[in-house]
PDB file of C-alpha atoms in Angstrom:
ATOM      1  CA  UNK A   1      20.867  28.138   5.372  1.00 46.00           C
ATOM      2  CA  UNK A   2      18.513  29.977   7.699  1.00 48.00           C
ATOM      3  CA  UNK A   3      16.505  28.269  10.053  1.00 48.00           C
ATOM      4  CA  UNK A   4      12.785  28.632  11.033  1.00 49.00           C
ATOM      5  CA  UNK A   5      12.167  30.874  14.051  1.00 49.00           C
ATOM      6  CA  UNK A   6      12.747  29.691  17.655  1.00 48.00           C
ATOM      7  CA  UNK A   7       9.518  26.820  18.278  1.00 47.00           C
ATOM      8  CA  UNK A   8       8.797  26.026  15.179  1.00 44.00           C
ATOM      9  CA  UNK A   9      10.139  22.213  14.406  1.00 46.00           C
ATOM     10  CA  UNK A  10      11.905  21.434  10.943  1.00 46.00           C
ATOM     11  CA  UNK A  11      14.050  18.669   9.795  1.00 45.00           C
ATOM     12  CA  UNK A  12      17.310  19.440   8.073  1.00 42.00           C
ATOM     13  CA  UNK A  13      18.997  16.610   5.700  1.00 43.00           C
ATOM     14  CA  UNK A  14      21.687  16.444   4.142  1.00 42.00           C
ATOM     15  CA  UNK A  15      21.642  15.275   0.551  1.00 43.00           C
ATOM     16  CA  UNK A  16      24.345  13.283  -1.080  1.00 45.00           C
ATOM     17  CA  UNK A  17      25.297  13.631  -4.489  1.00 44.00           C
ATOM     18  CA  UNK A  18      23.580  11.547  -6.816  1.00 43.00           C
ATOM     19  CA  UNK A  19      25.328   9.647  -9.551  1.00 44.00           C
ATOM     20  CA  UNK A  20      24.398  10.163 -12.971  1.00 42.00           C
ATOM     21  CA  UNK A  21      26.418   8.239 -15.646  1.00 47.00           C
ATOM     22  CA  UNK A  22      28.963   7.499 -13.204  1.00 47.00           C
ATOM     23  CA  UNK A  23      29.502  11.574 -12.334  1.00 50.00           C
ATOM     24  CA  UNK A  24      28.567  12.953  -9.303  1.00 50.00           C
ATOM     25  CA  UNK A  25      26.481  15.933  -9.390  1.00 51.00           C
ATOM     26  CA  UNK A  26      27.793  18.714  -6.687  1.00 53.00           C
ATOM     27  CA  UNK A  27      27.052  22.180  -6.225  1.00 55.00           C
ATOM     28  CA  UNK A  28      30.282  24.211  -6.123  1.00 58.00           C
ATOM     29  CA  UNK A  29      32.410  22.742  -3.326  1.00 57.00           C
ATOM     30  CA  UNK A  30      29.128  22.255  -1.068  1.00 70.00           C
ATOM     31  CA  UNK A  31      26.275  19.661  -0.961  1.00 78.00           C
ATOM     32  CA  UNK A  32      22.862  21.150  -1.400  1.00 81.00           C
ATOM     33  CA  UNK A  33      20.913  21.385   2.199  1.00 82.00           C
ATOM     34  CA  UNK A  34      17.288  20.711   1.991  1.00 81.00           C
ATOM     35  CA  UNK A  35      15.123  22.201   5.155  1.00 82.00           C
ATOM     36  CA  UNK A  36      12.045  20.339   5.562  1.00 79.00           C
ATOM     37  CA  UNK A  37       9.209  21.615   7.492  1.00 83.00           C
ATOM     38  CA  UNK A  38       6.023  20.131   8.436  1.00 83.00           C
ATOM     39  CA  UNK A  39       3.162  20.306   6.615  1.00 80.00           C
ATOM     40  CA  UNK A  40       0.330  20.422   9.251  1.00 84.00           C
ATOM     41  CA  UNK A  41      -2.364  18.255   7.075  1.00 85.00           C
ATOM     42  CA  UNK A  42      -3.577  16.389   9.468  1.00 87.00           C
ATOM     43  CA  UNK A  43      -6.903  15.063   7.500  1.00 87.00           C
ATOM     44  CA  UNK A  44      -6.820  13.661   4.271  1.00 90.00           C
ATOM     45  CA  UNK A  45      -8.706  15.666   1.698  1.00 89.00           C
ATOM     46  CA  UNK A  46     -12.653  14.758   0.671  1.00 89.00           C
ATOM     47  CA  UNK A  47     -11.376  13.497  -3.187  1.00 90.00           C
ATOM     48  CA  UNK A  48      -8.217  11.809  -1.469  1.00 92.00           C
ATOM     49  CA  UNK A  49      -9.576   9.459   1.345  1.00 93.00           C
ATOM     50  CA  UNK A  50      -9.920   5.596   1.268  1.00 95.00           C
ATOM     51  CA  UNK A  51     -12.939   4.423  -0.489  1.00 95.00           C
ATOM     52  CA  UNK A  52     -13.164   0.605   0.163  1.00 96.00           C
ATOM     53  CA  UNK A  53     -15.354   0.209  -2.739  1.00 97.00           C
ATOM     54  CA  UNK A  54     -13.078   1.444  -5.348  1.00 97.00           C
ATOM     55  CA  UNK A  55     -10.329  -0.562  -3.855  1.00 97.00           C
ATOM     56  CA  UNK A  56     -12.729  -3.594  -3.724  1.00 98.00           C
ATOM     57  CA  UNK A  57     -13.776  -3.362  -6.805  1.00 98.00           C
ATOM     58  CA  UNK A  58      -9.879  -3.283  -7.772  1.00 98.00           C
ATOM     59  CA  UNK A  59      -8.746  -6.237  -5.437  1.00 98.00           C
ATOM     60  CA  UNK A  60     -11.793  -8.021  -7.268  1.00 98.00           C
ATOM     61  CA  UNK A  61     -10.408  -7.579 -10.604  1.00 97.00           C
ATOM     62  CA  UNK A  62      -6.875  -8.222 -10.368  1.00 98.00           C
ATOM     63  CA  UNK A  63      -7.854 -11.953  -8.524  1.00 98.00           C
ATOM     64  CA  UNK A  64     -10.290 -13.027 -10.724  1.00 97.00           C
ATOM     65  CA  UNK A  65      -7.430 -11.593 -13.698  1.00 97.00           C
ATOM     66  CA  UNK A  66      -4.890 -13.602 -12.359  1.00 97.00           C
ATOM     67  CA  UNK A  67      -6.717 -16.934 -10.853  1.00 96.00           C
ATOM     68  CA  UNK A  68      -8.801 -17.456 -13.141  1.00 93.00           C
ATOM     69  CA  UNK A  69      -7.257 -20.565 -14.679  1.00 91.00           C
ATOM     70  CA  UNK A  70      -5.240 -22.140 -11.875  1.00 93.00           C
ATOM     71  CA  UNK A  71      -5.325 -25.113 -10.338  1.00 95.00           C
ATOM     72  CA  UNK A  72      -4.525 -25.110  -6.224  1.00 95.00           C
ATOM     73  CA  UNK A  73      -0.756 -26.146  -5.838  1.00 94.00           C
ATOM     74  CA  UNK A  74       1.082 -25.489  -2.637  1.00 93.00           C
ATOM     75  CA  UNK A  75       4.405 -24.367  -4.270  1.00 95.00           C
ATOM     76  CA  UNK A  76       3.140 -22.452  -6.540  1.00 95.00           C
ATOM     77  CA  UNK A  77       0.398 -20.307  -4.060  1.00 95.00           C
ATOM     78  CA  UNK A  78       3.150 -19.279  -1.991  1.00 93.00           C
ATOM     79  CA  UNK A  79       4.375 -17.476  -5.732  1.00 96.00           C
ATOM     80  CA  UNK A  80       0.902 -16.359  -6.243  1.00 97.00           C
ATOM     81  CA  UNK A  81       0.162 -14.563  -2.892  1.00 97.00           C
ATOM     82  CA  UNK A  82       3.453 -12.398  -3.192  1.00 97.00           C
ATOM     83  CA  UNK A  83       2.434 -11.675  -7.461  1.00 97.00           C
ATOM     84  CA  UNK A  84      -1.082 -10.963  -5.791  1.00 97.00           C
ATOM     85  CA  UNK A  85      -0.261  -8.725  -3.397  1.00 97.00           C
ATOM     86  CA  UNK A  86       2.597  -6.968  -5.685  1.00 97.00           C
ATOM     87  CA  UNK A  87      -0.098  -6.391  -8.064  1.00 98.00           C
ATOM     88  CA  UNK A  88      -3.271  -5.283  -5.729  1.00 98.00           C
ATOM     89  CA  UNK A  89      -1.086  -2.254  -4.533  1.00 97.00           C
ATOM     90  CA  UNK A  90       0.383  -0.941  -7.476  1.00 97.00           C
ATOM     91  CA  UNK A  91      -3.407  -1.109  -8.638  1.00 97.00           C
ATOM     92  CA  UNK A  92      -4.566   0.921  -5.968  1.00 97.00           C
ATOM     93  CA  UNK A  93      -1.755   3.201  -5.985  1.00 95.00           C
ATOM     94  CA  UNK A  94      -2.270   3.477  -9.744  1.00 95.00           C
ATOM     95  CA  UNK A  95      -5.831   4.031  -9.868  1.00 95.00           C
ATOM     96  CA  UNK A  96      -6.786   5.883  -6.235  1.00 93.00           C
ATOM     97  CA  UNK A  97      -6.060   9.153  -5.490  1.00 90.00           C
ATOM     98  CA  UNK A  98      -4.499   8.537  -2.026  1.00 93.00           C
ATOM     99  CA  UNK A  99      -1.347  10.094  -2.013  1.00 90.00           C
ATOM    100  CA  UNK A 100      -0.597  10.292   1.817  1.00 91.00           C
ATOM    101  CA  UNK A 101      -1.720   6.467   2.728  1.00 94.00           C
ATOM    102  CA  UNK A 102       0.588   3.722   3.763  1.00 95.00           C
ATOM    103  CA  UNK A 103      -0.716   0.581   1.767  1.00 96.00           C
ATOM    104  CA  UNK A 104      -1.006  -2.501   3.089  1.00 96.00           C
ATOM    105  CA  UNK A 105      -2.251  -5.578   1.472  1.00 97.00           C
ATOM    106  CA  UNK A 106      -2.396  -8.885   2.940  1.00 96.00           C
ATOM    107  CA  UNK A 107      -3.381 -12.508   0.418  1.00 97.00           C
ATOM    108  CA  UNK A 108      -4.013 -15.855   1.505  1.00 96.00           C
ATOM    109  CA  UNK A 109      -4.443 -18.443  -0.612  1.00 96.00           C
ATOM    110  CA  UNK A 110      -5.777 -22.541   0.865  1.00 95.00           C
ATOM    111  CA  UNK A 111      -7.251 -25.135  -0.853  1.00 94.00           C
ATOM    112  CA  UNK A 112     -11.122 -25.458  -1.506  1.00 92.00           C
ATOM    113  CA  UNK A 113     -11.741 -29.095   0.509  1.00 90.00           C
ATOM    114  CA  UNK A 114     -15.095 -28.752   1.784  1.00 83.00           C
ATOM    115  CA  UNK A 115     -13.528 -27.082   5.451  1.00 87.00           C
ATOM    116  CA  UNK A 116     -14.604 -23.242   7.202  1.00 87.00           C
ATOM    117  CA  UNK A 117     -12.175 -20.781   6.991  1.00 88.00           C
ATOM    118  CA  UNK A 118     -12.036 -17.525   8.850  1.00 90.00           C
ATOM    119  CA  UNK A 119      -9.483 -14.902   8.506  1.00 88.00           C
ATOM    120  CA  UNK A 120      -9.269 -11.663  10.864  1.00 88.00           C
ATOM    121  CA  UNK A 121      -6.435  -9.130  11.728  1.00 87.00           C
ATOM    122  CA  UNK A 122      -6.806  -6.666  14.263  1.00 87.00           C
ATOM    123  CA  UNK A 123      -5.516  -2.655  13.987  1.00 84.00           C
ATOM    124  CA  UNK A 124      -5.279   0.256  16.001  1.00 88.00           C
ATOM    125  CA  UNK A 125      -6.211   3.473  13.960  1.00 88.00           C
ATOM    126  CA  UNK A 126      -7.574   6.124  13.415  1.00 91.00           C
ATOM    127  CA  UNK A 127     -11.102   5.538  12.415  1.00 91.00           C
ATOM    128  CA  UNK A 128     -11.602   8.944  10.911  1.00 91.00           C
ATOM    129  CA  UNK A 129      -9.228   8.468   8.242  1.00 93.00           C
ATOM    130  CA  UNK A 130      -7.986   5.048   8.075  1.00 95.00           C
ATOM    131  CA  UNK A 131     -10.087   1.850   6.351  1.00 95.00           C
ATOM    132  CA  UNK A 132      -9.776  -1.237   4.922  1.00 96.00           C
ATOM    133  CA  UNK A 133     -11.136  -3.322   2.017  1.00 97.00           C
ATOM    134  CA  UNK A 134     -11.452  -7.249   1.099  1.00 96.00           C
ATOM    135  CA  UNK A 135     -12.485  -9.459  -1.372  1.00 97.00           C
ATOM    136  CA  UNK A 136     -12.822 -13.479  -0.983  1.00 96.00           C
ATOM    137  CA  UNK A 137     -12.254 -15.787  -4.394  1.00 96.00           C
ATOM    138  CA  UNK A 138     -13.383 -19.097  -5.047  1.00 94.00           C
ATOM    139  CA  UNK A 139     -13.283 -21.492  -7.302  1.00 93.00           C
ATOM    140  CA  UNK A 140     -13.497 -25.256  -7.565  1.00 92.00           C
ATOM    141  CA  UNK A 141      -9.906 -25.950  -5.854  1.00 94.00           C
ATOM    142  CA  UNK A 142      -8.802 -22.941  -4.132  1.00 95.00           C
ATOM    143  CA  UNK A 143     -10.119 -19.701  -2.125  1.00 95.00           C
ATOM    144  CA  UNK A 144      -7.963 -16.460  -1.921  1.00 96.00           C
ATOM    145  CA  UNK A 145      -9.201 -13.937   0.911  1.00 96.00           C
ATOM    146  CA  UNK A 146      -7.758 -10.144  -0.245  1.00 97.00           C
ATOM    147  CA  UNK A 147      -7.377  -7.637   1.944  1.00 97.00           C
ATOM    148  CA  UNK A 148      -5.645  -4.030   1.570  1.00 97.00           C
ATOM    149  CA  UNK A 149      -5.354  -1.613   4.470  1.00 96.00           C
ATOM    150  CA  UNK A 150      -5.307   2.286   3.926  1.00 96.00           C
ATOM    151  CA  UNK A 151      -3.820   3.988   7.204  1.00 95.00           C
ATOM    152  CA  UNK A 152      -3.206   7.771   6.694  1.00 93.00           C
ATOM    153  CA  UNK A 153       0.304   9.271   7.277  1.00 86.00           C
ATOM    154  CA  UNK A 154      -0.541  12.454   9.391  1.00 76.00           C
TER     155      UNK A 154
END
């Protein structure tokens, strides 16, 4: 395997054999050597960035999907918020074009009794390409806050 001139970083890996139907698949007597080198992207592209009102409009319609019938229940909203938050990212990976974003998504779920509520989180990024959507449900017994955080792998 050659290697990329003197100053020039790469990553070599090893790749082990992988097992299909029970036989391992080798090459010869040697295991196949990838060489990895960086891309330099260091920006996401203008039709591949974080639009927080396409993944608003997404966190939006998978709660109101999936709460609209239920009835707050302790034991079961610990179930909901990881079937939530399961479902808000496969939606935005499915549906956004953001191939080179780490998604984060973040549900909580109280009951509705009359009291203030404020949720925050705090984030060090980069504010260029990084961003951040929510959404806040209600209905007559419970409130789920949605929240889903883009952050750009460089």
């Amino acid at each position: 395997v050659d290697l990329p001139a003197k100053g020039l970083p790469a990553l070599l890996v090893t790749a082990v054999p992988s097992v299909s139907c029970g036989q391992p698949v080798t090459m010869g007597d040697q295991h196949q050597v990838h060489v990895w080198e960086n891309t330099y992207i260091m920006a996401p592209k203008d039709n591949e960035k974080f639009l927080p009102s396409k993944v608003t409009a997404i966190i939006k319609s998978v709660m109101e999907n999936y709460l609209a019938d239920k009835e707050y229940i302790p034991e079961d909203a610990k179930i909901w918020t990881l079937d939530l938050s399961n479902e808000i990212k496969a939606s935005v990976k499915q549906d956004c074009n953001i191939p080179r974003y780490k998604i984060i998504v973040q549900v909580v779920i109280g009951e509705q009794a009359s009291q203030g509520i404020r949720v925050a989180s705090k984030c060090l990024w980069d504010v260029s390409a990084d961003n951040w959507a929510s959404y806040t449900y209600e209905n007559q017994s419970l409130f789920a806050v949605g929240m889903v955080f883009g952050c750009y792998y460089e």
